[in-house]
Coordinates of C-alpha atoms in Angstrom, one line a residue:
M1230 CA -73.9 -75.9 197.8
R1231 CA -71.8 -77.9 200.2
E1232 CA -70.8 -81.6 199.5
P1233 CA -72.5 -84.1 201.7
P1234 CA -70.2 -85.8 204.3
D1235 CA -68.5 -89.0 203.2
N1236 CA -70.8 -91.2 205.3
A1237 CA -73.9 -89.8 203.5
H1238 CA -72.9 -92.2 200.6
V1239 CA -72.6 -95.3 202.8
G1240 CA -76.2 -96.5 202.5
R1241 CA -76.1 -96.5 198.7
R1242 CA -72.5 -97.4 197.9
E1243 CA -72.0 -99.9 195.0
I1244 CA -70.1 -103.0 195.8
F1245 CA -67.2 -104.1 193.6
H1246 CA -65.5 -107.5 194.5
L1247 CA -61.8 -107.9 194.0
V1248 CA -61.2 -111.7 194.2
L1249 CA -57.6 -112.6 194.3
I1250 CA -56.9 -116.3 193.6
T1251 CA -53.6 -118.1 193.6
P1252 CA -54.4 -121.4 191.7
T1253 CA -52.9 -124.7 192.6
K1254 CA -51.7 -127.4 190.1
Y1255 CA -53.4 -130.6 189.1
D1256 CA -52.1 -133.7 190.7
E1257 CA -51.3 -136.9 188.9
D1258 CA -54.9 -138.1 189.2
G1259 CA -56.2 -134.8 187.6
Y1260 CA -57.5 -133.2 190.8
P1261 CA -56.5 -129.8 192.1
L1262 CA -53.7 -130.3 194.7
V1263 CA -55.4 -128.9 197.8
W1264 CA -54.6 -129.5 201.4
W1265 CA -56.3 -128.8 204.7
R1266 CA -52.9 -127.3 205.7
S1267 CA -50.3 -126.4 203.1
V1268 CA -46.6 -125.8 203.5
L1269 CA -45.7 -122.4 202.1
P1270 CA -47.8 -119.3 201.7
S1271 CA -48.0 -117.5 198.4
N1272 CA -46.0 -114.2 198.5
S1273 CA -47.7 -113.0 195.3
L1274 CA -51.0 -113.3 197.0
A1275 CA -49.7 -111.4 200.0
A1276 CA -48.3 -108.7 197.8
L1277 CA -51.5 -108.3 195.8
N1278 CA -53.6 -108.4 199.0
G1279 CA -51.5 -105.6 200.4
L1280 CA -52.0 -103.6 197.2
G1281 CA -55.7 -104.4 197.2
R1282 CA -56.0 -103.1 200.8
D1283 CA -54.3 -99.9 199.7
C1284 CA -56.8 -99.5 196.8
Q1285 CA -59.6 -99.9 199.3
E1286 CA -58.3 -97.3 201.6
R1287 CA -57.7 -94.8 198.8
Q1288 CA -61.1 -95.5 197.3
V1289 CA -59.6 -95.7 193.8
L1290 CA -63.1 -96.4 192.3
G1291 CA -64.6 -93.4 194.0
R1292 CA -66.3 -92.8 197.3
H1293 CA -69.5 -94.3 196.0
V1294 CA -67.9 -97.7 195.4
E1295 CA -66.9 -100.2 198.2
I1296 CA -64.1 -102.6 197.2
R1297 CA -64.6 -105.9 198.9
L1298 CA -61.4 -107.9 198.9
T1299 CA -61.1 -111.7 199.0
A1300 CA -57.8 -113.5 198.9
I1301 CA -57.8 -117.3 198.2
D1302 CA -54.8 -119.6 198.1
E1303 CA -56.1 -122.7 196.4
A1304 CA -53.3 -124.8 197.8
N1305 CA -55.2 -124.8 201.1
R1306 CA -58.8 -124.1 200.1
L1307 CA -61.3 -125.7 197.8
I1308 CA -62.7 -123.1 195.5
R1309 CA -66.4 -123.1 195.0
T1310 CA -66.9 -121.0 191.9
T1311 CA -70.7 -121.2 192.2
Q1312 CA -70.6 -119.7 195.7
I1313 CA -68.3 -116.8 194.5
L1314 CA -70.6 -116.1 191.5
K1315 CA -73.7 -116.2 193.8
Q1316 CA -72.2 -113.7 196.2
V1317 CA -71.0 -111.3 193.4
A1318 CA -74.5 -111.5 191.8
G1319 CA -76.2 -110.8 195.1
D1320 CA -74.0 -107.7 195.6
G1321 CA -74.8 -106.2 192.1
G1322 CA -72.7 -108.3 189.8
R1323 CA -69.5 -106.2 189.7
A1324 CA -66.2 -107.9 190.2
L1325 CA -62.6 -108.5 189.0
I1326 CA -61.3 -112.1 189.2
A1327 CA -57.5 -111.8 189.5
L1328 CA -55.5 -115.0 189.1
V1329 CA -52.2 -114.0 190.7
G1330 CA -48.7 -115.5 190.9
V1331 CA -49.5 -118.1 188.3
Q1332 CA -46.4 -120.3 187.7
S1333 CA -46.1 -122.6 184.7
N1334 CA -47.3 -125.7 186.5
Q1335 CA -50.4 -123.8 187.7
F1336 CA -51.3 -122.3 184.3
P1337 CA -53.6 -125.1 183.1
R1338 CA -55.5 -125.0 186.3
A1339 CA -55.7 -121.2 186.2
V1340 CA -57.3 -121.2 182.7
D1341 CA -59.8 -123.8 183.8
L1342 CA -60.7 -121.8 186.9
A1343 CA -61.3 -118.7 184.7
R1344 CA -63.9 -120.4 182.5
P1345 CA -67.0 -120.3 184.7
F1346 CA -66.3 -116.6 185.6
L1347 CA -65.9 -115.7 182.0
E1348 CA -69.1 -117.5 181.1
A1349 CA -70.9 -115.4 183.8
G1350 CA -69.6 -112.2 182.2
L1351 CA -67.0 -111.3 184.9
P1352 CA -63.6 -109.9 183.8
V1353 CA -60.7 -112.2 184.5
C1354 CA -57.0 -111.0 184.7
L1355 CA -54.1 -113.5 185.0
G1356 CA -50.5 -112.6 186.0
G1357 CA -47.4 -114.4 187.3
F1358 CA -44.2 -115.9 186.2
H1359 CA -45.5 -118.0 183.3
V1360 CA -47.0 -115.2 181.2
S1361 CA -44.5 -112.6 182.2
G1362 CA -41.6 -115.0 181.5
C1363 CA -42.8 -116.1 178.1
F1364 CA -43.4 -112.5 177.0
A1365 CA -40.0 -111.5 178.3
M1366 CA -38.0 -114.3 176.6
L1367 CA -39.8 -115.7 173.6
P1368 CA -40.2 -114.2 170.1
E1369 CA -43.8 -115.2 169.8
V1370 CA -46.8 -115.8 172.0
P1371 CA -47.0 -119.5 173.0
P1372 CA -50.1 -121.4 171.9
E1373 CA -51.5 -121.9 175.4
I1374 CA -51.2 -118.2 176.2
Q1375 CA -52.8 -117.3 172.9
A1376 CA -55.6 -119.7 173.7
A1377 CA -56.1 -117.9 177.0
L1378 CA -56.3 -114.5 175.3
D1379 CA -58.8 -115.9 172.7
Q1380 CA -60.9 -117.2 175.6
G1381 CA -61.1 -113.6 176.9
I1382 CA -58.6 -113.7 179.7
S1383 CA -56.6 -110.5 180.2
L1384 CA -52.9 -110.8 181.0
F1385 CA -50.9 -108.8 183.4
L1386 CA -47.1 -108.8 182.8
G1387 CA -44.6 -107.5 185.4
E1388 CA -45.2 -106.1 188.8
A1389 CA -48.3 -104.3 190.1
E1390 CA -46.9 -101.5 192.3
E1391 CA -46.9 -97.8 191.5
G1392 CA -50.6 -97.6 190.8
R1393 CA -50.8 -100.3 188.2
L1394 CA -53.4 -102.3 190.0
D1395 CA -55.4 -99.0 190.3
Q1396 CA -55.6 -98.9 186.5
V1397 CA -56.7 -102.6 186.1
L1398 CA -59.4 -102.0 188.7
R1399 CA -60.7 -98.9 187.0
D1400 CA -60.8 -100.7 183.7
A1401 CA -62.6 -103.7 185.1
Y1402 CA -65.1 -101.5 186.9
A1403 CA -65.8 -99.7 183.5
R1404 CA -66.0 -103.1 181.8
R1405 CA -63.2 -102.2 179.4
L1406 CA -60.4 -104.5 180.6
Q1407 CA -57.5 -104.5 178.2
P1408 CA -56.2 -107.8 176.7
I1409 CA -52.6 -107.2 177.9
Y1410 CA -51.1 -104.9 180.6
N1411 CA -47.4 -105.0 179.8
Y1412 CA -45.1 -103.5 182.5
L1413 CA -42.1 -105.7 181.7
G1414 CA -39.0 -103.6 181.7
K1415 CA -40.7 -101.0 183.9
L1416 CA -39.5 -102.2 187.3
P1417 CA -41.3 -100.3 190.0
S1418 CA -39.7 -99.0 193.2
I1419 CA -40.8 -101.1 196.2
A1420 CA -39.5 -98.7 198.9
G1421 CA -42.5 -97.3 200.7
A1422 CA -44.9 -99.4 198.6
P1423 CA -47.9 -101.1 200.3
I1424 CA -46.6 -104.0 202.4
P1425 CA -47.4 -107.7 201.5
I1426 CA -49.8 -109.1 204.1
L1427 CA -52.4 -111.8 204.5
D1428 CA -55.2 -112.0 207.0
E1429 CA -54.8 -114.2 210.0
T1430 CA -57.6 -116.6 208.8
D1431 CA -55.6 -117.2 205.6
V1432 CA -52.3 -117.7 207.4
K1433 CA -53.8 -120.3 209.7
R1434 CA -54.3 -122.5 206.7
T1435 CA -50.5 -123.0 206.4
M1436 CA -48.4 -125.3 208.5
G1437 CA -47.2 -123.5 211.6
W1438 CA -49.0 -120.2 210.8
I1439 CA -46.3 -119.0 208.4
S1440 CA -46.6 -116.0 206.2
S1441 CA -44.2 -114.4 203.7
F1442 CA -42.8 -111.1 202.5
D1443 CA -40.0 -109.7 200.3
V1444 CA -37.6 -106.9 201.2
G1445 CA -35.8 -107.0 197.8
R1446 CA -36.4 -108.0 194.2
G1447 CA -34.1 -108.8 191.4
C1448 CA -30.8 -110.7 191.3
P1449 CA -27.4 -109.7 189.8
Y1450 CA -26.4 -113.2 188.7
K1451 CA -27.0 -114.9 185.3
C1452 CA -28.1 -118.5 186.1
S1453 CA -29.5 -120.0 182.9
F1454 CA -32.2 -121.9 184.7
C1455 CA -33.6 -118.9 186.6
T1456 CA -36.8 -117.0 185.7
I1457 CA -36.4 -114.3 188.3
I1458 CA -33.7 -112.3 186.5
N1459 CA -35.9 -112.1 183.4
V1460 CA -39.1 -110.9 185.2
H1461 CA -37.9 -109.1 188.3
G1462 CA -34.7 -108.0 186.6
R1463 CA -31.0 -108.1 187.4
K1464 CA -31.0 -104.7 189.1
S1465 CA -31.9 -105.1 192.7
R1466 CA -34.6 -103.0 194.4
F1467 CA -35.3 -102.8 198.1
R1468 CA -37.8 -102.1 200.7
T1469 CA -36.8 -99.8 203.6
A1470 CA -36.2 -100.7 207.2
E1471 CA -39.4 -98.8 208.0
D1472 CA -41.3 -101.0 205.5
L1473 CA -39.9 -104.1 207.3
E1474 CA -40.9 -102.8 210.7
R1475 CA -44.5 -102.2 209.4
I1476 CA -44.6 -105.8 208.0
V1477 CA -43.5 -107.3 211.3
V1478 CA -45.6 -105.2 213.6
E1479 CA -48.9 -105.6 211.5
N1480 CA -48.4 -109.3 211.4
D1481 CA -47.5 -109.5 215.1
A1482 CA -50.8 -107.8 215.8
Q1483 CA -52.5 -110.9 214.2
G1484 CA -50.3 -113.3 216.1
I1485 CA -48.1 -114.1 213.1
R1486 CA -44.4 -114.3 213.8
Q1487 CA -43.0 -116.9 211.4
F1488 CA -42.1 -115.8 207.9
F1489 CA -40.6 -117.1 204.7
V1490 CA -38.5 -114.2 203.2
T1491 CA -38.8 -114.7 199.5
D1492 CA -35.9 -112.6 198.3
D1493 CA -33.9 -114.7 195.9
N1494 CA -30.7 -113.8 197.8
L1495 CA -30.9 -111.8 201.0
A1496 CA -27.2 -111.7 201.3
R1497 CA -26.9 -109.4 198.3
N1498 CA -29.4 -106.9 199.8
Q1499 CA -27.2 -103.8 200.3
N1500 CA -29.3 -102.9 203.3
W1501 CA -29.0 -106.2 205.1
S1502 CA -27.3 -104.8 208.2
E1503 CA -29.9 -102.1 208.7
L1504 CA -32.7 -104.6 208.1
F1505 CA -31.3 -107.1 210.6
D1506 CA -30.8 -104.3 213.1
T1507 CA -34.5 -103.5 212.8
L1508 CA -35.5 -107.1 213.5
I1509 CA -33.1 -107.3 216.5
R1510 CA -34.6 -104.1 217.9
L1511 CA -38.1 -105.4 217.5
R1512 CA -37.2 -108.7 219.2
E1513 CA -35.5 -106.9 222.1
E1514 CA -37.8 -103.9 222.6
R1515 CA -41.2 -105.4 221.7
G1516 CA -40.5 -109.0 222.6
I1517 CA -41.6 -110.2 219.1
K1518 CA -40.2 -113.8 218.8
L1519 CA -39.5 -113.9 215.1
E1520 CA -38.6 -117.0 213.2
L1521 CA -37.3 -116.4 209.6
S1522 CA -36.5 -118.6 206.7
V1523 CA -34.3 -116.9 204.2
Q1524 CA -32.4 -117.6 200.9
V1525 CA -28.7 -116.8 200.6
D1526 CA -25.8 -117.7 198.3
T1527 CA -22.8 -119.9 198.9
R1528 CA -20.5 -116.9 199.6
C1529 CA -22.6 -115.3 202.3
H1530 CA -20.1 -116.3 205.0
Q1531 CA -17.5 -114.0 203.4
I1532 CA -19.6 -111.0 204.3
P1533 CA -18.3 -109.8 207.7
G1534 CA -20.9 -110.1 210.4
F1535 CA -23.7 -111.4 208.1
I1536 CA -24.3 -114.8 209.7
P1537 CA -24.1 -113.8 213.4
K1538 CA -26.4 -110.8 212.8
A1539 CA -28.8 -113.0 210.8
A1540 CA -29.1 -115.5 213.7
A1541 CA -29.6 -112.6 216.2
A1542 CA -32.4 -111.2 214.0
G1543 CA -34.3 -114.5 214.1
V1544 CA -33.1 -116.4 211.1
N1545 CA -33.4 -120.1 212.0
T1546 CA -33.7 -121.7 208.5
V1547 CA -31.5 -120.9 205.5
F1548 CA -32.0 -122.1 202.0
I1549 CA -28.8 -122.3 199.9
G1550 CA -28.7 -123.2 196.2
L1551 CA -25.7 -125.5 196.0
E1552 CA -27.2 -126.8 192.8
N1553 CA -24.3 -129.3 192.2
I1554 CA -20.9 -130.4 193.5
N1555 CA -19.3 -130.8 190.1
P1556 CA -17.8 -127.5 188.9
D1557 CA -18.1 -128.6 185.3
N1558 CA -21.9 -128.8 185.8
L1559 CA -22.0 -125.4 187.6
A1560 CA -20.2 -123.8 184.7
T1561 CA -22.9 -124.9 182.2
T1562 CA -25.6 -123.0 184.2
G1563 CA -23.8 -119.7 184.4
K1564 CA -23.6 -120.1 188.2
S1565 CA -20.0 -119.1 188.4
Q1566 CA -20.5 -117.6 191.9
N1567 CA -20.7 -121.1 193.3
R1568 CA -17.3 -122.5 194.3
I1569 CA -17.3 -126.0 195.8
T1570 CA -14.2 -125.1 197.8
D1571 CA -16.4 -122.6 199.7
Y1572 CA -19.1 -125.1 200.6
R1573 CA -17.8 -126.7 203.8
E1574 CA -16.5 -123.5 205.3
M1575 CA -19.9 -121.8 204.5
L1576 CA -22.0 -124.6 206.0
L1577 CA -20.0 -124.8 209.2
A1578 CA -20.1 -121.0 209.6
W1579 CA -23.9 -121.4 209.8
K1580 CA -23.6 -124.4 212.1
Q1581 CA -22.1 -122.2 214.8
F1582 CA -25.7 -121.2 215.4
P1583 CA -28.9 -123.2 215.9
V1584 CA -29.8 -122.7 212.2
T1585 CA -31.3 -125.4 210.0
I1586 CA -29.7 -125.6 206.6
C1587 CA -31.7 -126.6 203.5
A1588 CA -29.9 -127.0 200.2
G1589 CA -31.1 -127.1 196.6
Y1590 CA -29.6 -129.7 194.2
I1591 CA -30.3 -129.9 190.5
V1592 CA -30.4 -133.4 189.0
G1593 CA -29.8 -133.7 185.3
L1594 CA -27.1 -131.1 184.5
P1595 CA -25.1 -131.9 181.3
F1596 CA -22.2 -133.9 183.0
D1597 CA -24.5 -136.0 185.2
T1598 CA -24.8 -139.7 184.7
K1599 CA -26.7 -142.2 186.8
E1600 CA -23.4 -143.4 188.3
S1601 CA -22.1 -139.9 189.0
L1602 CA -25.3 -138.9 190.7
M1603 CA -25.2 -141.9 193.0
R1604 CA -21.6 -141.0 193.9
D1605 CA -22.5 -137.4 194.5
V1606 CA -25.4 -138.1 196.9
E1607 CA -23.0 -140.3 199.0
I1608 CA -20.4 -137.5 199.0
I1609 CA -23.0 -135.0 200.2
K1610 CA -24.3 -137.3 202.9
R1611 CA -20.8 -138.0 204.2
E1612 CA -19.0 -134.6 203.8
L1613 CA -21.4 -131.7 203.8
A1614 CA -23.2 -130.4 206.9
I1615 CA -26.6 -130.1 205.3
D1616 CA -29.8 -130.8 207.3
H1617 CA -32.2 -131.1 204.4
I1618 CA -31.8 -131.1 200.7
F1619 CA -34.3 -130.5 197.9
F1620 CA -33.5 -132.5 194.8
T1621 CA -35.0 -130.9 191.7
M1622 CA -35.1 -132.1 188.1
L1623 CA -33.4 -129.8 185.7
T1624 CA -36.4 -128.0 184.3
P1625 CA -36.5 -125.4 181.5
L1626 CA -39.0 -123.2 183.2
P1627 CA -40.7 -120.7 180.8
G1628 CA -39.0 -117.4 181.4
S1629 CA -35.5 -118.8 181.8
A1630 CA -32.7 -118.7 179.2
D1631 CA -32.7 -122.5 179.1
H1632 CA -36.4 -122.6 178.1
A1633 CA -35.9 -119.9 175.4
R1634 CA -33.0 -121.8 173.9
I1635 CA -34.8 -125.2 173.8
Y1636 CA -38.1 -123.7 172.6
Q1637 CA -36.4 -122.0 169.7
S1638 CA -34.3 -125.0 168.8
G1639 CA -37.4 -127.1 168.4
E1640 CA -36.2 -129.9 170.8
W1641 CA -38.8 -132.0 172.6
M1642 CA -40.3 -130.6 175.8
D1643 CA -43.2 -132.1 177.6
P1644 CA -46.3 -130.3 176.4
D1645 CA -48.1 -130.7 179.8
L1646 CA -47.2 -127.6 181.8
T1647 CA -48.6 -129.2 185.0
R1648 CA -45.4 -131.2 185.1
Y1649 CA -43.1 -128.1 185.1
N1650 CA -42.7 -128.1 188.9
T1651 CA -39.1 -129.5 189.0
N1652 CA -40.4 -132.9 190.2
F1653 CA -40.7 -134.5 186.7
R1654 CA -38.5 -135.0 183.7
V1655 CA -39.8 -132.7 180.9
I1656 CA -36.8 -132.9 178.5
H1657 CA -34.3 -135.5 177.3
H1658 CA -30.7 -135.7 178.7
P1659 CA -27.5 -135.9 176.6
R1660 CA -25.9 -138.7 178.7
M1661 CA -28.8 -140.6 180.3
T1662 CA -31.8 -142.3 179.0
D1663 CA -35.2 -141.1 180.2
R1664 CA -35.5 -144.1 182.4
E1665 CA -32.1 -143.7 183.9
W1666 CA -32.8 -140.0 184.7
D1667 CA -36.1 -140.8 186.3
Q1668 CA -34.6 -143.6 188.3
A1669 CA -31.6 -141.5 189.4
Y1670 CA -33.8 -138.7 190.6
R1671 CA -36.0 -141.0 192.8
E1672 CA -33.0 -142.9 194.1
M1673 CA -31.3 -139.8 195.3
W1674 CA -34.3 -139.0 197.5
R1675 CA -34.3 -142.5 198.8
R1676 CA -30.6 -142.6 199.6
Y1677 CA -30.4 -139.2 201.2
Y1678 CA -33.5 -139.7 203.4
S1679 CA -32.6 -143.3 204.3
W1680 CA -33.2 -144.2 207.9
D1681 CA -29.4 -144.6 208.5
H1682 CA -28.7 -141.1 207.2
M1683 CA -31.6 -139.5 209.0
A1684 CA -30.3 -140.9 212.2
R1685 CA -26.9 -139.5 211.4
M1686 CA -28.4 -136.1 210.8
L1687 CA -30.2 -136.2 214.1
R1688 CA -26.9 -137.1 215.8
R1689 CA -25.3 -134.0 214.1
A1690 CA -28.1 -131.8 215.3
H1691 CA -27.7 -133.0 218.9
A1692 CA -23.9 -132.6 218.7
L1693 CA -24.1 -129.1 217.4
R1694 CA -27.0 -128.2 219.7
G1695 CA -29.3 -127.4 216.8
D1696 CA -33.0 -127.2 216.6
I1697 CA -33.8 -130.9 217.3
R1698 CA -37.6 -130.7 216.9
K1699 CA -37.4 -128.9 213.6
T1700 CA -34.7 -131.2 212.3
R1701 CA -36.7 -134.3 213.3
N1702 CA -40.0 -133.0 211.8
Y1703 CA -38.4 -131.9 208.5
L1704 CA -36.6 -135.2 208.1
G1705 CA -39.9 -137.1 208.5
W1706 CA -41.7 -134.8 206.0
Y1707 CA -38.9 -135.0 203.4
H1708 CA -38.8 -138.7 203.7
H1709 CA -42.5 -139.2 203.4
F1710 CA -43.6 -137.1 200.4
P1711 CA -41.1 -137.9 197.6
I1712 CA -40.6 -141.6 198.6
N1713 CA -44.2 -142.6 199.5
L1714 CA -46.3 -140.2 197.4
G1715 CA -44.0 -139.0 194.6
L1716 CA -44.6 -135.4 195.6
H1717 CA -42.0 -132.7 196.2
P1718 CA -42.0 -131.9 199.9
L1719 CA -42.8 -128.2 199.3
E1720 CA -46.0 -129.2 197.5
G1721 CA -47.1 -131.4 200.4
G1722 CA -49.5 -130.7 203.2
L1723 CA -51.8 -132.3 205.8
V1724 CA -54.9 -134.1 204.5
Q1725 CA -55.5 -133.7 200.8
L1726 CA -58.9 -132.3 200.0
R1727 CA -60.6 -133.5 196.8
S1728 CA -63.9 -132.5 195.1
R1729 CA -65.3 -135.2 192.9
V1730 CA -66.8 -132.7 190.5
D1731 CA -63.6 -130.6 190.2
R1732 CA -61.4 -132.8 188.0
R1733 CA -59.3 -131.7 185.1
P1734 CA -61.5 -131.4 182.0
T1735 CA -59.3 -133.9 180.1
R1736 CA -60.1 -136.6 182.7
P1737 CA -63.4 -138.4 183.2
R1738 CA -65.5 -137.7 186.3
E1739 CA -65.4 -140.7 188.7
H1740 CA -68.6 -142.4 189.9
P1741 CA -69.4 -141.5 193.6
L1742 CA -69.2 -145.2 194.5
V1743 CA -65.7 -145.3 193.1
F1744 CA -64.5 -141.8 194.1
Y1745 CA -65.4 -141.6 197.8
P1746 CA -64.2 -145.1 199.0
K1747 CA -61.0 -144.6 197.1
Y1748 CA -60.5 -141.1 198.5
F1749 CA -61.2 -142.2 202.1
F1750 CA -58.9 -145.3 202.1
R1751 CA -56.2 -143.4 200.3
E1752 CA -56.1 -140.6 202.9
M1753 CA -56.3 -143.1 205.8
R1754 CA -53.3 -145.0 204.4
V1755 CA -51.3 -141.8 203.8
M1756 CA -52.0 -140.5 207.3
L1757 CA -51.1 -143.9 208.9
T1758 CA -47.9 -144.1 206.9
F1759 CA -46.9 -140.6 208.0
W1760 CA -47.8 -141.3 211.6
L1761 CA -45.5 -144.4 211.6
I1762 CA -42.7 -142.3 210.2
V1763 CA -43.1 -139.7 212.9
Q1764 CA -43.1 -142.3 215.6
R1765 CA -40.0 -144.0 214.3
M1766 CA -38.2 -140.6 214.1
R1767 CA -39.1 -139.9 217.7
R1768 CA -37.8 -143.3 218.8
I1769 CA -34.5 -142.6 217.1
D1770 CA -34.3 -139.2 218.7
R1771 CA -35.0 -140.6 222.1
R1772 CA -32.1 -143.1 221.8
I1773 CA -29.8 -140.3 220.8
E1774 CA -31.0 -138.1 223.6
R1775 CA -30.3 -140.9 226.2
D1776 CA -26.6 -141.1 225.0
P1777 CA -24.5 -139.1 227.5
S1778 CA -21.7 -138.6 224.9
R1779 CA -24.1 -137.2 222.2
F1780 CA -22.4 -133.8 222.3
D1781 CA -19.0 -135.4 221.5
Y1782 CA -20.2 -136.9 218.2
R1783 CA -18.2 -135.8 215.1
D1784 CA -18.1 -137.0 211.5
E1785 CA -16.4 -135.7 208.4
A1786 CA -19.3 -133.2 207.6
I1787 CA -19.1 -131.4 211.0
T1788 CA -15.4 -131.5 211.4
P1789 CA -13.9 -128.0 210.8
P1790 CA -12.0 -127.7 207.5
S1791 CA -8.2 -128.4 207.7
E1792 CA -5.3 -128.2 205.4
Q1793 CA -5.8 -131.9 204.6
D1794 CA -9.4 -131.5 203.5
F1795 CA -8.6 -130.8 199.8
A1796 CA -6.5 -133.9 199.5
D1797 CA -8.7 -136.2 201.7
L1798 CA -12.2 -135.5 200.7
A1799 CA -14.0 -137.1 197.8
L1800 CA -15.8 -133.8 197.2
F1801 CA -12.6 -132.4 195.7
R1802 CA -10.8 -135.7 194.7
D1803 CA -13.4 -137.6 192.7
T1804 CA -14.1 -135.3 189.7
R1805 CA -11.8 -133.4 187.3
G1806 CA -13.8 -130.3 188.1
G1807 CA -13.2 -130.8 191.8
R1808 CA -9.4 -131.2 191.3
D1809 CA -9.4 -128.1 189.1
A1810 CA -11.4 -126.1 191.7
V1811 CA -8.8 -127.0 194.4
A1812 CA -5.9 -125.8 192.1
K1813 CA -7.7 -122.5 191.4
A1814 CA -8.4 -122.0 195.1
A1815 CA -4.7 -122.5 195.9
A1816 CA -3.8 -120.1 193.1
R1817 CA -6.2 -117.4 194.5
K1818 CA -4.7 -117.9 198.0
A1819 CA -1.2 -117.5 196.7
A1820 CA -2.0 -114.4 194.7
A1821 CA -3.9 -112.7 197.6
P1822 CA -2.0 -109.8 199.1
K1823 CA -0.4 -110.5 202.4
R1824 CA -1.9 -108.6 205.4
R1825 CA 0.5 -106.4 207.2
I1826 CA 0.5 -106.9 211.0
A1827 CA 0.7 -103.7 212.9

């Protein structure tokens, strides 16, 4: 007897819901931090959504089961668990709730989100850097993860390619979800794997319609504060140029052309030239106007052709982890690849193109004091051609070597994981009191994003013919959130959305007559404050634009390095480590073999 055609099953196919949720974190008032428009997309959500699509197409649960896929980034969408439960129940009651990309600061919210689904009898699986990092680095299961297991939450450790999501789906469909899926140490190949992608409706919920993808995972370096090397590994794995073309073309079909490339260090991708050539070809042949934000290291300028080809491929924003300008501090983190004697040359190499430079700077490394940090921020303002800087508190993120060391030593760490977002102090410092460290961190934001310095950075952007609009908008954003709201700019967004009934269980529910007026007036005040900042930035920009000599402007930061730099600049002169770095650089130069001239 012949099998009936595939469409004979359509009328009686079962429905199985795969609900992918990237949870947000709780804010300081105990409400989920949700925005009408958020800043960055979740690459974990994009990667799992791509894998989920592949499972749909391959019908991994059989031809008689339709997998319905939903991707939710809670950073830009209020989650109504009752609506999800009602929909699942109406379609037969079969589902897997997958909490994906859960970082440490999101873990408390993730566990609370899981509770109503578990109570309704639906399987819940949780993955991401917190659980993967803890299992990779700690000798025992931490109490909060054990409590999640006891609650009935399954854990997924590692990466989900190479059919691993298939297995979880089959187990959830059969109602035999395992407590732990441990794929740590079994790093999958990502060449030819399903591409990370989000639907247009999801991407529209981000500022500027920006999506994300990765073309490589893993990092060869040994930074002690990093979690990536202990989850994604130190052996790099790469997608192919064909994979990259599929990512760009499929997103372009949805009208999406701005991307945050999440590779920890694109400059160390051995296929960077081929990847950039692919993007250049797509820009030229298909007319796809790509805009890329990428992360690179402080020696990327030493790779012949890397920076010019990156700019030609559409890179218009680079994130560089300077981390510190004191070599003694850098040595304590294992970040030996950072040499402060390279910083100015590297920054000005990027500044030959209209590229916006964002730098990361860690506050609270062992040799920092409040006085040294105030000195450092003034040096950075005066001598380094950085457009925007992210100050971050030194934070022992679970999964890092720093966290493992402190955890096993028994030293104090803040027990509230919500605060592990690099914007709060969660440990004590050897040279500063808690108050001094907190004050220094907030003061560095205020000093760097002072009105005088923001005007100076706009002058630099005009003089170097940079992206004026992006520079102006970023400056206003980075001034507003840390200084006025106490939020890290990357956690910000437009119009915070709050639900009165969706507060952290440890906090009391507010009365409607208290909650709604307070919420309304708070948002009105925030929006007015931000609008005034934007208008003031525009007035400053217009004054600069009217200056006929604006292209002639130069200061120490955007003056090309000279032989006198090492002696003249405080970057090298004001710390013992800086003076030692200059001496080492001179020794390396003297020992370098002389090039023969043909």
